[in-house]
Coordinates of C-alpha atoms and ligand atoms in Angstrom, one line a residue:
M1 CA 1.7 -18.0 89.0
T2 CA 5.3 -17.6 87.7
M3 CA 7.5 -20.5 86.7
T4 CA 9.6 -19.9 89.9
D5 CA 6.5 -20.1 92.1
D6 CA 5.5 -23.3 90.3
V7 CA 8.9 -24.9 90.8
Q8 CA 9.1 -23.8 94.5
A9 CA 5.7 -25.3 95.1
K10 CA 6.9 -28.8 94.0
P11 CA 8.2 -31.1 96.8
K12 CA 12.0 -31.6 96.8
Q13 CA 13.2 -35.0 95.7
A14 CA 16.5 -36.7 96.5
F15 CA 18.0 -35.1 93.4
D16 CA 16.7 -31.6 92.8
K17 CA 14.6 -32.3 89.8
A18 CA 12.7 -29.0 90.0
A19 CA 15.9 -27.0 90.0
L20 CA 17.3 -29.0 87.1
Q21 CA 14.1 -28.6 85.1
A22 CA 14.1 -24.8 85.8
K23 CA 17.7 -24.5 84.7
Y24 CA 17.1 -26.6 81.7
L25 CA 14.0 -24.6 80.7
A26 CA 15.9 -21.3 81.1
E27 CA 18.8 -22.5 79.0
R28 CA 16.5 -23.9 76.4
D29 CA 14.5 -20.6 76.3
K30 CA 17.8 -18.7 75.6
R31 CA 18.8 -21.0 72.8
L32 CA 15.5 -21.2 71.2
R33 CA 15.1 -17.4 71.3
A34 CA 18.5 -17.1 69.7
D35 CA 17.1 -19.4 66.9
G36 CA 14.0 -17.2 66.5
N37 CA 11.5 -19.6 68.0
E38 CA 9.5 -17.1 70.0
Q39 CA 6.2 -18.6 69.0
Y40 CA 7.2 -22.1 70.0
L41 CA 8.4 -20.8 73.3
R42 CA 5.1 -19.4 74.2
V43 CA 3.6 -22.8 73.6
E44 CA 6.2 -24.6 75.8
G45 CA 6.1 -21.9 78.5
H46 CA 2.3 -22.3 78.7
L47 CA 2.6 -26.1 79.3
A48 CA 5.6 -25.8 81.6
H49 CA 3.5 -23.4 83.8
Y50 CA 0.3 -25.1 84.0
L51 CA 0.8 -28.9 83.5
D52 CA 2.8 -31.3 85.5
D53 CA 5.7 -31.6 83.1
P54 CA 6.9 -35.1 82.6
Y55 CA 10.4 -34.1 81.6
T56 CA 13.0 -36.3 83.2
P57 CA 16.0 -34.6 84.7
V58 CA 18.1 -33.3 81.9
T59 CA 21.8 -34.1 81.6
E60 CA 23.7 -31.0 80.8
R61 CA 26.2 -31.4 78.0
A62 CA 28.3 -29.3 75.7
P63 CA 26.9 -28.6 72.2
K64 CA 28.1 -31.0 69.5
T65 CA 28.9 -30.7 65.8
D66 CA 28.3 -33.5 63.4
H67 CA 29.0 -33.9 59.6
V68 CA 27.0 -36.9 58.4
T69 CA 25.2 -38.2 55.4
F70 CA 21.9 -38.8 57.2
A71 CA 20.2 -36.9 60.0
F72 CA 16.9 -38.0 61.1
I73 CA 14.6 -36.6 63.6
G74 CA 12.6 -38.8 65.9
G75 CA 13.2 -42.0 67.8
G76 CA 9.8 -43.6 67.6
F77 CA 8.6 -46.4 65.4
A78 CA 9.5 -44.5 62.2
G79 CA 12.9 -43.3 63.4
L80 CA 13.9 -46.8 64.7
V81 CA 13.2 -48.6 61.5
T82 CA 15.0 -45.9 59.5
G83 CA 18.0 -46.3 61.7
A84 CA 17.8 -50.1 61.6
R85 CA 17.6 -50.2 57.8
L86 CA 20.6 -47.9 57.5
V87 CA 22.6 -50.1 59.9
E88 CA 21.6 -53.1 57.7
A89 CA 22.8 -51.3 54.7
G90 CA 26.2 -50.7 56.4
I91 CA 25.7 -47.0 56.6
K92 CA 27.4 -45.6 59.7
D93 CA 27.4 -41.8 59.4
V94 CA 24.0 -41.2 60.9
R95 CA 22.8 -38.8 63.6
I96 CA 19.4 -39.3 65.2
I97 CA 17.8 -36.5 67.3
E98 CA 15.0 -37.2 69.8
K99 CA 13.3 -34.8 72.2
G100 CA 12.3 -37.6 74.6
G101 CA 14.6 -39.1 77.2
D102 CA 14.6 -42.5 75.5
F103 CA 13.4 -44.3 72.4
G104 CA 9.6 -44.8 71.9
G105 CA 8.1 -41.6 70.4
T106 CA 4.3 -41.9 71.0
W107 CA 4.8 -44.7 73.4
Y108 CA 7.4 -42.7 75.4
W109 CA 5.0 -39.8 76.0
N110 CA 1.5 -41.4 76.1
R111 CA 1.7 -43.3 79.4
Y112 CA -1.8 -42.4 80.6
P113 CA -3.7 -45.2 82.4
G114 CA -5.1 -47.7 79.9
A115 CA -2.8 -46.6 77.0
R116 CA -2.5 -49.5 74.6
V117 CA -2.4 -50.1 70.8
D118 CA -5.7 -50.6 69.1
I119 CA -4.4 -52.7 66.3
E120 CA -3.5 -56.3 67.2
S121 CA 0.1 -56.5 68.5
Q122 CA 1.3 -59.0 65.8
E123 CA 0.2 -56.6 63.1
Y124 CA 1.4 -53.5 64.9
S125 CA 5.0 -54.6 64.8
Y126 CA 7.9 -54.5 62.3
S127 CA 8.0 -56.9 59.4
F128 CA 11.4 -55.9 58.0
S129 CA 13.5 -58.4 60.0
D130 CA 12.6 -62.1 60.2
A131 CA 15.0 -62.6 63.1
L132 CA 13.2 -59.9 65.1
Q133 CA 9.8 -61.3 64.3
D134 CA 11.0 -64.8 65.3
D135 CA 12.4 -63.6 68.6
W136 CA 9.7 -61.2 69.9
R137 CA 6.7 -62.6 71.7
W138 CA 3.7 -60.3 72.5
T139 CA 1.7 -61.2 75.7
E140 CA -1.6 -59.4 74.9
R141 CA -3.8 -59.2 71.9
Y142 CA -3.4 -55.4 72.1
A143 CA -0.1 -54.6 73.7
A144 CA -0.1 -52.0 76.5
Q145 CA 2.2 -49.0 76.5
P146 CA 4.9 -50.6 78.7
E147 CA 5.2 -53.6 76.5
L148 CA 5.4 -51.5 73.3
L149 CA 8.1 -49.4 74.9
S150 CA 10.1 -52.5 75.8
Y151 CA 9.7 -53.7 72.2
L152 CA 11.0 -50.4 70.8
N153 CA 13.9 -50.4 73.2
H154 CA 14.7 -54.0 72.2
V155 CA 14.8 -52.9 68.6
A156 CA 17.1 -50.0 69.4
D157 CA 19.5 -52.3 71.3
R158 CA 19.3 -55.1 68.7
F159 CA 20.3 -52.7 65.9
G160 CA 22.8 -50.8 68.0
L161 CA 21.1 -47.4 67.6
R162 CA 21.9 -45.9 71.0
K163 CA 25.3 -44.7 69.9
D164 CA 23.8 -42.6 67.1
I165 CA 21.2 -40.8 69.1
R166 CA 21.0 -37.5 71.0
F167 CA 18.1 -37.8 73.5
E168 CA 16.5 -34.8 75.3
T169 CA 17.3 -32.7 72.3
R170 CA 14.8 -30.8 70.3
V171 CA 15.4 -29.8 66.7
A172 CA 14.9 -26.0 66.5
S173 CA 15.7 -25.5 62.8
A174 CA 16.8 -27.2 59.6
A175 CA 18.0 -25.1 56.7
F176 CA 19.1 -26.2 53.2
D177 CA 22.4 -24.8 52.1
E178 CA 22.0 -24.6 48.4
A179 CA 25.8 -24.1 47.7
A180 CA 26.8 -27.1 49.7
G181 CA 23.7 -29.2 48.9
R182 CA 23.4 -30.0 52.6
W183 CA 21.0 -29.5 55.5
T184 CA 22.1 -27.7 58.6
V185 CA 20.1 -28.9 61.6
R186 CA 20.3 -27.0 64.8
T187 CA 19.0 -28.1 68.2
D188 CA 18.0 -26.5 71.5
K189 CA 21.2 -27.9 73.0
G190 CA 23.3 -25.8 70.7
D191 CA 24.2 -28.7 68.4
T192 CA 24.8 -28.3 64.7
V193 CA 24.4 -31.3 62.4
S194 CA 25.3 -31.0 58.7
A195 CA 23.7 -33.7 56.7
R196 CA 23.2 -34.6 53.0
F197 CA 19.7 -36.1 53.7
C198 CA 17.3 -35.1 56.4
I199 CA 14.6 -37.6 57.3
M200 CA 11.7 -36.3 59.4
A201 CA 10.3 -39.2 61.5
T202 CA 8.6 -36.7 63.7
G203 CA 5.2 -38.6 64.0
C204 CA 1.7 -37.6 63.1
L205 CA 0.4 -37.2 66.7
S206 CA 3.4 -35.9 68.6
V207 CA 2.6 -32.3 69.3
T208 CA -0.1 -31.9 72.0
N209 CA -3.1 -29.7 71.5
E210 CA -2.7 -27.3 74.4
P211 CA -5.4 -26.4 76.8
K212 CA -6.2 -22.7 76.7
F213 CA -9.1 -22.4 79.2
P214 CA -9.3 -19.1 81.1
G215 CA -8.2 -19.4 84.7
M216 CA -6.0 -22.5 84.2
E217 CA -3.2 -20.8 86.1
T218 CA -5.4 -20.4 89.2
F219 CA -6.2 -24.1 89.6
K220 CA -4.9 -25.4 92.9
G221 CA -5.1 -29.1 92.0
K222 CA -3.0 -31.1 89.6
S223 CA -3.3 -30.9 85.8
Y224 CA -2.2 -33.5 83.3
H225 CA -2.2 -34.0 79.5
T226 CA -2.7 -37.5 78.3
G227 CA -0.1 -36.9 75.6
R228 CA 2.6 -35.9 78.2
W229 CA 1.9 -38.2 81.1
P230 CA 4.2 -38.2 84.1
H231 CA 6.6 -41.1 83.9
E232 CA 6.2 -42.0 87.5
G233 CA 2.4 -42.5 87.0
V234 CA -0.5 -40.8 88.8
D235 CA -2.5 -42.2 91.7
F236 CA -6.1 -40.8 91.7
T237 CA -7.2 -42.7 94.7
G238 CA -9.7 -40.7 96.8
Q239 CA -9.7 -37.8 94.3
R240 CA -12.4 -35.9 92.3
V241 CA -11.1 -36.1 88.8
G242 CA -12.3 -34.3 85.7
V243 CA -11.4 -35.6 82.2
I244 CA -11.9 -33.2 79.3
G245 CA -12.3 -34.9 76.0
T246 CA -13.8 -38.2 74.7
G247 CA -11.3 -39.2 71.9
S248 CA -9.2 -42.4 71.9
S249 CA -7.0 -41.3 74.8
A250 CA -9.9 -40.4 77.0
I251 CA -11.9 -43.5 76.1
Q252 CA -8.9 -45.7 77.1
S253 CA -8.2 -43.9 80.3
I254 CA -11.7 -43.2 81.6
P255 CA -12.5 -46.8 82.7
Q256 CA -9.1 -47.0 84.5
I257 CA -9.4 -43.6 86.2
A258 CA -13.0 -44.3 87.2
A259 CA -11.9 -47.5 88.9
Q260 CA -9.5 -45.5 91.1
A261 CA -11.0 -42.1 91.6
E262 CA -13.6 -41.3 94.2
Q263 CA -15.6 -39.3 91.6
L264 CA -15.0 -38.9 87.9
Y265 CA -16.6 -36.2 85.7
V266 CA -16.3 -36.7 82.0
F267 CA -16.6 -33.4 80.1
Q268 CA -17.8 -34.4 76.6
R269 CA -18.1 -31.9 73.7
T270 CA -18.7 -34.5 70.9
P271 CA -19.4 -38.2 71.6
N272 CA -17.3 -40.7 69.7
Y273 CA -18.1 -44.0 68.2
S274 CA -16.2 -46.8 70.1
V275 CA -16.1 -50.5 69.6
P276 CA -14.8 -53.1 72.1
A277 CA -11.3 -54.4 71.8
H278 CA -12.0 -57.8 73.5
N279 CA -8.4 -57.6 74.8
G280 CA -6.8 -60.5 76.6
P281 CA -3.7 -62.7 76.7
I282 CA -2.6 -63.4 73.1
D283 CA -4.3 -66.5 71.7
A284 CA -1.7 -69.3 71.3
Q285 CA -3.4 -70.6 68.2
K286 CA -3.5 -67.2 66.6
V287 CA 0.2 -66.9 67.3
E288 CA 0.9 -70.2 65.6
H289 CA -1.3 -69.2 62.6
W290 CA 0.5 -65.9 62.3
K291 CA 3.9 -67.6 62.5
A292 CA 3.0 -70.2 59.9
N293 CA 1.5 -67.7 57.4
R294 CA 3.4 -64.6 58.3
A295 CA 4.9 -63.7 55.0
E296 CA 1.5 -64.0 53.3
L297 CA -0.4 -62.1 56.0
R298 CA 2.1 -59.3 56.0
Q299 CA 1.8 -59.0 52.2
K300 CA -2.0 -59.0 52.5
A301 CA -1.8 -56.1 54.9
R302 CA 0.5 -54.2 52.5
E303 CA -2.0 -54.6 49.7
S304 CA -5.1 -53.8 51.7
G305 CA -6.9 -50.6 52.4
A306 CA -6.1 -49.9 56.0
G307 CA -3.0 -52.1 56.3
I308 CA -4.8 -54.3 58.9
V309 CA -5.5 -58.0 58.0
A310 CA -8.0 -58.3 60.9
V311 CA -10.3 -55.8 59.2
E312 CA -11.0 -58.4 56.4
P313 CA -13.0 -56.1 54.1
T314 CA -15.8 -57.5 52.1
E315 CA -17.2 -56.4 48.7
L316 CA -20.8 -56.4 50.1
S317 CA -22.9 -53.2 50.1
A318 CA -24.7 -52.6 53.4
L319 CA -27.8 -51.8 51.4
A320 CA -27.7 -55.1 49.4
V321 CA -28.8 -57.2 52.4
E322 CA -31.9 -57.4 54.5
A323 CA -31.9 -55.7 57.9
E324 CA -31.6 -58.9 59.9
E325 CA -28.6 -60.2 57.9
R326 CA -26.9 -56.8 58.1
K327 CA -27.4 -56.8 61.9
Q328 CA -25.8 -60.3 62.1
I329 CA -22.9 -59.2 60.1
F330 CA -22.3 -56.2 62.3
E331 CA -22.8 -58.3 65.3
S332 CA -20.2 -60.8 64.3
R333 CA -17.7 -58.0 63.6
W334 CA -18.6 -56.4 67.0
K335 CA -17.8 -59.8 68.7
Q336 CA -14.5 -60.0 66.8
G337 CA -13.6 -56.6 68.2
G338 CA -11.4 -53.7 67.1
F339 CA -11.5 -52.2 63.6
A340 CA -13.1 -55.4 62.1
I341 CA -16.5 -53.5 62.0
G342 CA -15.0 -51.1 59.5
G343 CA -14.6 -53.9 57.0
A344 CA -18.2 -55.2 57.3
F345 CA -19.5 -53.5 54.2
I346 CA -17.8 -51.8 51.3
D347 CA -19.8 -48.6 51.2
T348 CA -20.1 -47.3 54.8
A349 CA -17.3 -44.7 54.2
I350 CA -18.9 -43.4 51.0
D351 CA -22.6 -43.8 51.0
P352 CA -24.7 -41.9 53.7
A353 CA -27.4 -44.5 53.7
A354 CA -25.0 -47.4 54.2
N355 CA -23.2 -45.4 56.8
A356 CA -26.4 -44.8 58.7
T357 CA -26.8 -48.5 59.1
A358 CA -23.4 -48.8 60.9
A359 CA -24.3 -45.7 63.0
E360 CA -27.6 -47.2 64.1
F361 CA -26.0 -50.5 65.0
V362 CA -23.5 -48.9 67.3
A363 CA -26.2 -46.6 68.8
G364 CA -28.2 -49.7 69.6
K365 CA -25.1 -51.2 71.3
I366 CA -24.7 -48.0 73.4
R367 CA -28.4 -48.2 74.4
E368 CA -27.9 -51.9 75.4
I369 CA -24.8 -51.3 77.5
V370 CA -25.7 -48.0 79.2
K371 CA -28.5 -48.4 81.7
D372 CA -29.7 -44.8 81.9
P373 CA -31.3 -44.0 78.6
R374 CA -30.5 -40.3 78.9
I375 CA -26.8 -41.0 79.4
A376 CA -26.9 -43.5 76.5
E377 CA -28.5 -40.8 74.3
T378 CA -25.8 -38.2 75.3
L379 CA -23.1 -40.8 74.5
T380 CA -24.5 -41.4 71.0
P381 CA -22.9 -39.5 68.2
K382 CA -25.3 -37.6 65.9
S383 CA -23.4 -34.8 64.2
Y384 CA -21.2 -36.8 61.9
P385 CA -21.1 -40.1 60.0
F386 CA -19.8 -43.3 61.6
G387 CA -16.1 -43.7 61.2
T388 CA -15.4 -40.1 59.9
K389 CA -13.8 -39.2 63.2
R390 CA -11.3 -41.8 64.1
L391 CA -13.0 -44.9 65.5
C392 CA -12.1 -45.6 69.1
V393 CA -11.4 -49.1 70.5
D394 CA -12.1 -49.6 74.1
T395 CA -12.2 -51.9 77.1
G396 CA -15.3 -51.2 79.1
Y397 CA -15.8 -47.6 78.1
Y398 CA -19.6 -47.4 77.8
E399 CA -20.0 -49.8 80.8
T400 CA -18.1 -47.2 82.9
F401 CA -21.1 -44.8 82.7
N402 CA -23.1 -47.3 84.7
R403 CA -20.9 -46.7 87.7
E404 CA -22.2 -44.6 90.6
N405 CA -19.0 -42.5 90.8
V406 CA -19.0 -41.4 87.1
T407 CA -20.9 -38.4 85.8
L408 CA -21.1 -37.5 82.1
V409 CA -21.2 -33.7 81.6
D410 CA -22.4 -32.6 78.1
V411 CA -20.3 -29.5 77.4
S412 CA -21.8 -29.1 73.9
Q413 CA -24.8 -27.6 75.5
A414 CA -23.2 -25.9 78.5
P415 CA -19.6 -25.1 77.4
I416 CA -16.6 -25.0 79.7
E417 CA -16.3 -21.3 80.8
A418 CA -13.2 -21.5 82.9
I419 CA -10.9 -23.4 85.1
T420 CA -11.3 -22.1 88.7
P421 CA -9.0 -22.5 91.7
T422 CA -11.1 -25.4 92.9
G423 CA -12.2 -27.0 89.6
L424 CA -14.1 -26.3 86.5
R425 CA -17.0 -24.1 85.6
T426 CA -19.5 -24.7 82.8
D427 CA -22.4 -22.5 81.8
D428 CA -24.5 -24.8 84.0
G429 CA -22.4 -24.8 87.2
D430 CA -19.2 -25.5 89.1
Y431 CA -17.5 -28.9 89.5
A432 CA -15.0 -29.3 92.4
L433 CA -11.9 -31.2 91.3
D434 CA -8.6 -32.3 92.7
S435 CA -7.1 -33.2 89.3
I436 CA -7.9 -32.3 85.7
V437 CA -6.9 -34.6 82.8
Y438 CA -6.8 -32.8 79.4
A439 CA -7.4 -35.6 76.9
I440 CA -7.7 -33.0 74.1
G441 CA -5.5 -34.5 71.5
F442 CA -2.9 -33.3 69.1
D443 CA -1.9 -30.7 66.5
A444 CA -2.0 -33.6 64.1
M445 CA 0.2 -34.4 61.0
T446 CA 1.7 -30.9 60.5
G447 CA 2.2 -29.9 64.1
A448 CA 5.6 -31.5 64.6
L449 CA 7.0 -30.3 61.3
N450 CA 5.7 -26.8 61.7
A451 CA 7.3 -26.7 65.2
I452 CA 10.7 -26.8 63.5
D453 CA 11.8 -23.8 61.5
I454 CA 12.4 -25.6 58.3
R455 CA 13.9 -23.6 55.4
G456 CA 14.3 -24.8 51.9
R457 CA 15.6 -23.2 48.7
G458 CA 16.0 -19.4 48.9
G459 CA 15.2 -19.5 52.7
M460 CA 11.6 -20.6 51.9
S461 CA 9.8 -21.4 55.2
L462 CA 7.9 -24.7 55.2
K463 CA 5.4 -23.3 57.7
E464 CA 4.7 -20.4 55.4
K465 CA 4.5 -22.6 52.4
W466 CA 1.9 -24.7 54.3
S467 CA 0.0 -21.7 55.7
G468 CA -3.1 -22.8 53.6
G469 CA -2.6 -26.5 54.4
P470 CA 0.2 -29.0 53.7
L471 CA 1.5 -29.4 50.2
T472 CA 3.5 -32.5 49.4
Y473 CA 4.3 -34.9 46.6
L474 CA 3.2 -38.4 47.7
G475 CA 3.4 -37.2 51.3
L476 CA 7.1 -38.0 51.0
M477 CA 8.7 -34.8 49.8
V478 CA 8.0 -31.1 49.4
A479 CA 8.9 -28.9 46.3
G480 CA 11.6 -26.5 47.2
F481 CA 12.9 -28.7 50.0
P482 CA 15.5 -31.1 48.4
N483 CA 16.6 -34.2 50.2
L484 CA 14.1 -33.7 53.0
F485 CA 11.9 -36.8 53.4
T486 CA 8.7 -36.8 55.6
V487 CA 8.0 -40.3 56.8
T488 CA 4.1 -40.7 56.9
G489 CA 3.8 -37.1 56.0
P490 CA 0.5 -35.4 55.1
G491 CA -0.7 -36.6 51.8
S492 CA 0.1 -40.2 52.6
P493 CA -2.2 -42.8 54.2
S494 CA -0.5 -42.6 57.6
V495 CA -3.1 -42.1 60.2
L496 CA -5.8 -43.8 58.2
S497 CA -3.8 -47.0 58.3
N498 CA -1.8 -49.3 60.4
M499 CA 1.1 -46.9 61.0
L500 CA 3.6 -49.7 61.0
V501 CA 2.7 -50.7 57.4
S502 CA 2.8 -47.1 56.3
I503 CA 6.1 -46.4 58.0
E504 CA 7.8 -49.4 56.6
Q505 CA 6.5 -48.7 53.1
H506 CA 7.9 -45.1 53.3
V507 CA 11.2 -46.3 54.7
D508 CA 11.5 -49.0 51.9
W509 CA 10.7 -46.4 49.3
I510 CA 13.3 -43.9 50.7
A511 CA 15.9 -46.7 50.9
D512 CA 15.3 -47.7 47.3
C513 CA 15.4 -44.1 46.2
L514 CA 18.8 -43.5 48.0
A515 CA 20.2 -46.6 46.4
Y516 CA 19.0 -45.4 43.0
L517 CA 20.7 -42.0 43.5
G518 CA 23.9 -43.7 44.8
D519 CA 24.1 -46.1 41.8
R520 CA 23.9 -43.1 39.4
Q521 CA 26.3 -40.9 41.3
L522 CA 23.5 -38.4 42.1
S523 CA 23.1 -36.6 45.3
V524 CA 19.9 -34.5 45.2
I525 CA 16.3 -35.4 44.8
E526 CA 13.5 -32.8 44.8
A527 CA 9.8 -32.9 44.1
S528 CA 8.7 -30.7 41.2
P529 CA 6.0 -28.1 41.9
E530 CA 3.8 -29.6 39.2
A531 CA 3.9 -33.1 40.6
E532 CA 3.2 -31.7 44.0
A533 CA 0.2 -29.7 42.8
G534 CA -1.1 -32.8 41.0
W535 CA -0.8 -35.0 44.1
V536 CA -2.5 -32.5 46.4
A537 CA -5.4 -32.2 43.9
H538 CA -5.6 -36.0 43.8
V539 CA -5.6 -36.3 47.7
N540 CA -8.4 -33.8 47.9
E541 CA -10.4 -35.3 45.1
V542 CA -10.3 -38.8 46.7
A543 CA -11.2 -37.4 50.1
D544 CA -14.2 -35.6 48.6
M545 CA -15.5 -38.9 47.3
T546 CA -15.9 -40.1 50.9
L547 CA -17.9 -39.0 53.9
Y548 CA -14.7 -38.1 55.8
P549 CA -14.8 -34.3 55.2
K550 CA -18.3 -34.2 56.8
A551 CA -16.8 -34.5 60.4
N552 CA -15.0 -31.8 62.3
S553 CA -12.1 -34.1 62.9
W554 CA -8.4 -33.7 63.5
Y555 CA -7.9 -35.3 60.0
L556 CA -9.1 -31.9 58.8
G557 CA -7.3 -29.8 61.4
A558 CA -10.7 -28.8 62.8
N559 CA -9.5 -29.4 66.4
I560 CA -7.0 -26.6 66.3
P561 CA -8.4 -23.0 66.1
G562 CA -7.1 -21.2 63.0
K563 CA -5.6 -24.4 61.4
P564 CA -6.5 -24.5 57.7
R565 CA -9.3 -27.0 57.0
V566 CA -7.7 -29.4 54.6
F567 CA -8.1 -33.2 54.7
M568 CA -4.5 -34.2 55.4
P569 CA -4.1 -38.0 55.0
Y570 CA -4.5 -39.9 51.7
V571 CA -7.7 -41.9 51.8
G572 CA -7.1 -44.1 48.8
G573 CA -5.7 -47.0 50.9
V574 CA -2.2 -48.3 51.5
G575 CA -2.3 -50.9 48.7
V576 CA -3.3 -48.4 46.0
Y577 CA -0.9 -45.8 47.4
R578 CA 2.0 -48.3 47.4
E579 CA 1.4 -49.1 43.7
L580 CA 1.4 -45.3 42.9
C581 CA 4.7 -44.8 44.8
N582 CA 6.2 -47.9 43.1
A583 CA 5.1 -46.7 39.7
V584 CA 6.7 -43.3 40.3
A585 CA 10.0 -45.0 41.2
A586 CA 9.8 -47.4 38.3
K587 CA 9.6 -44.4 35.9
G588 CA 12.9 -43.1 37.2
Y589 CA 11.3 -41.1 40.0
E590 CA 8.8 -39.4 37.9
G591 CA 7.8 -35.9 39.2
F592 CA 11.1 -35.6 41.0
A593 CA 14.2 -33.7 39.7
L594 CA 17.4 -35.7 40.3
S595 CA 20.8 -33.9 40.2
G596 CA 24.1 -33.4 41.9
Q597 CA 27.3 -35.4 41.9
G598 CA 27.8 -38.3 44.3
A599 CA 27.2 -38.2 48.0
Ligands
LIG1 O1 -7.5 -36.8 70.8 P1 -8.8 -36.5 70.0 P2 -7.0 -38.2 71.4 N1 -13.4 -28.4 75.2 O2 -8.5 -35.3 69.2 C1 -12.1 -32.8 73.0 C2 -4.5 -41.6 68.3 N2 -4.6 -42.4 69.5 O3 -5.7 -37.9 72.1 O4 -14.5 -33.8 69.3 C3 -13.9 -29.6 75.3 O5 -9.3 -37.7 69.3 C4 -12.5 -33.2 71.7 O6 -13.8 -32.8 71.4 P3 -14.4 -32.5 69.9 C5 -5.8 -41.9 67.5 O7 -5.5 -41.7 66.1 C6 -4.5 -43.7 69.4 O8 -8.0 -38.8 72.2 O9 -13.3 -31.7 69.2 N3 -13.5 -30.7 74.7 C7 -12.3 -34.7 71.7 O10 -13.3 -35.3 72.3 C8 -6.6 -40.7 68.0 O11 -7.7 -40.4 67.1 C9 -4.6 -44.6 70.5 O12 -15.6 -31.8 70.1 C10 -12.4 -30.5 73.9 C11 -11.1 -34.8 72.6 O13 -10.9 -33.6 73.3 C12 -5.6 -39.6 68.1 O14 -4.5 -40.3 68.7 C13 -4.8 -44.0 71.7 C14 -11.8 -29.3 73.7 C15 -9.8 -34.9 71.8 O15 -9.9 -36.1 71.1 C16 -6.0 -38.5 69.0 O16 -6.7 -39.1 70.2 C17 -4.9 -42.7 71.8 C18 -12.3 -28.2 74.4 N4 -11.8 -26.9 74.3 C19 -4.8 -41.9 70.7 N5 -10.7 -29.4 72.9 C20 -4.4 -46.0 70.3 O17 -3.7 -46.5 69.5 C21 -10.7 -30.7 72.5 N6 -11.7 -31.4 73.1 C22 -5.2 -46.8 71.1

């Protein structure tokens, strides 16, 4: 199928969306090719051909040129707080670039059925503005995607960030001009932004892992990726639907799709551990408690391991208590819901025997919930320790496999061979499908940065520098790439924590750093290669003290064929990490070279 065929096959709408998209894609191809992004184009072309592309109609515009102090990339949670903090500091020469059609980042793209946050809404929200916290009211314990998107748009409007942003614009390249001491950022719309500082707020899970099954182009039904869900929604009523994958996105969407579809097939390669969210309307008493103790609770989160107060970690070893007491402790955490179970005992992430007690508890729950013992067995993880692939939080996931219209297909034993014109073929047989949902995740942590041609000193390519895995100092900066900050970059706690706590900590650190430079009439900060090497060694050393490297997870890049197997996030905890970052700053930004003359 060619792109033209695909476009012609789509029904015409009042505005000619298909023609606009085709024109936009052709123009974008031309520009990206001119910028030397052949590889990226293959990726995009692949998705544009085979998936229902959620791009909204694109407004054509002339290329723009900007000369600013700050350019930052991304209009999600990280980009918005960066922008808001700059506004608060009275800084006006800012340019934000965002590939989506609006603010929201993750919550702009991930609109699949059941998409909601799995950290309690009050904790998964900004703490930097008291007025914002006073004004905003969450309706559910775990906010759903539309509410999160409204929140982010409220923040954008409240801090007047719309005027600084270019939407529907993808950054193609960013190069450091050593003579000028500035970054030149180029976009797929032909824009050029010259900036003193470049802040990458590109997200850890923003580049989708693309499906590459043979025969995808022949499929006559509809195909979707959970990470690029059509904005108008999808109605699966009366359909035979196949969901490939059983990670967080699948686990949230499967119960919802099952309730709508005529027949749902879940193609599972590796089962995941999932715990109940116990979602519902937000508890008024909890809201009052949060309001009365907010400053203290926020501080507690900042000093904790995962940045989540609700986890309430204990100092107790799982092996120091009798089996019955241990079960009761797990049981009360299961009733509490969400990630609370992760804090039940201090040693489940490091001691295999302690970990096995958590694994067995959840396996018992799966056996209790799922009526068919063979299905329960297939849903029970066995190949990796509990919690070493990201724990999922669900609403009725295991219960869904008691439905008559849901079939679990174990593709670890009979792998997916191909997508056919009428469905999907495994080694065991053919499944007739009207729609396929690829819930196969993301090129995590490095994907979004590597998708941009980033060049530092001497034209050094970040992608080449990271060919053996990401190298950063504190997950914040990269040697050879002056004045380029990576918010929640690899080597920082990021995805192992409440992202909001980690984002705000990085933005605070960057803001303090910029003030320090400004006060001293300095204009350039750069990580030293020695500090970077030391930090990377520390990140690896701490990861190796845990059970995390024992799972083939996306934390290690194991989900992307050919990606270097390196444990990317910092597992030491947000509290410890914050202290390390603060100590570096207190010692005059130890491990960084500071230079230049004024901004
Ligand atoms: O992606 P995943 P996700 N054939 O990588 C399977 C965050 N998030 O989008 O495990 C067959 O976790 C793959 O199988 P395997 C959260 O951090 C948060 O669900 O590789 N199967 C796996 O089952 C989360 O961890 C929220 O064997 C294939 C699945 O696809 C992260 O995003 C909600 C396959 C991918 O799972 C990613 O979650 C959603 C193949 N070729 C996401 N390739 C909330 O806040 C892959 N798979 C609630």
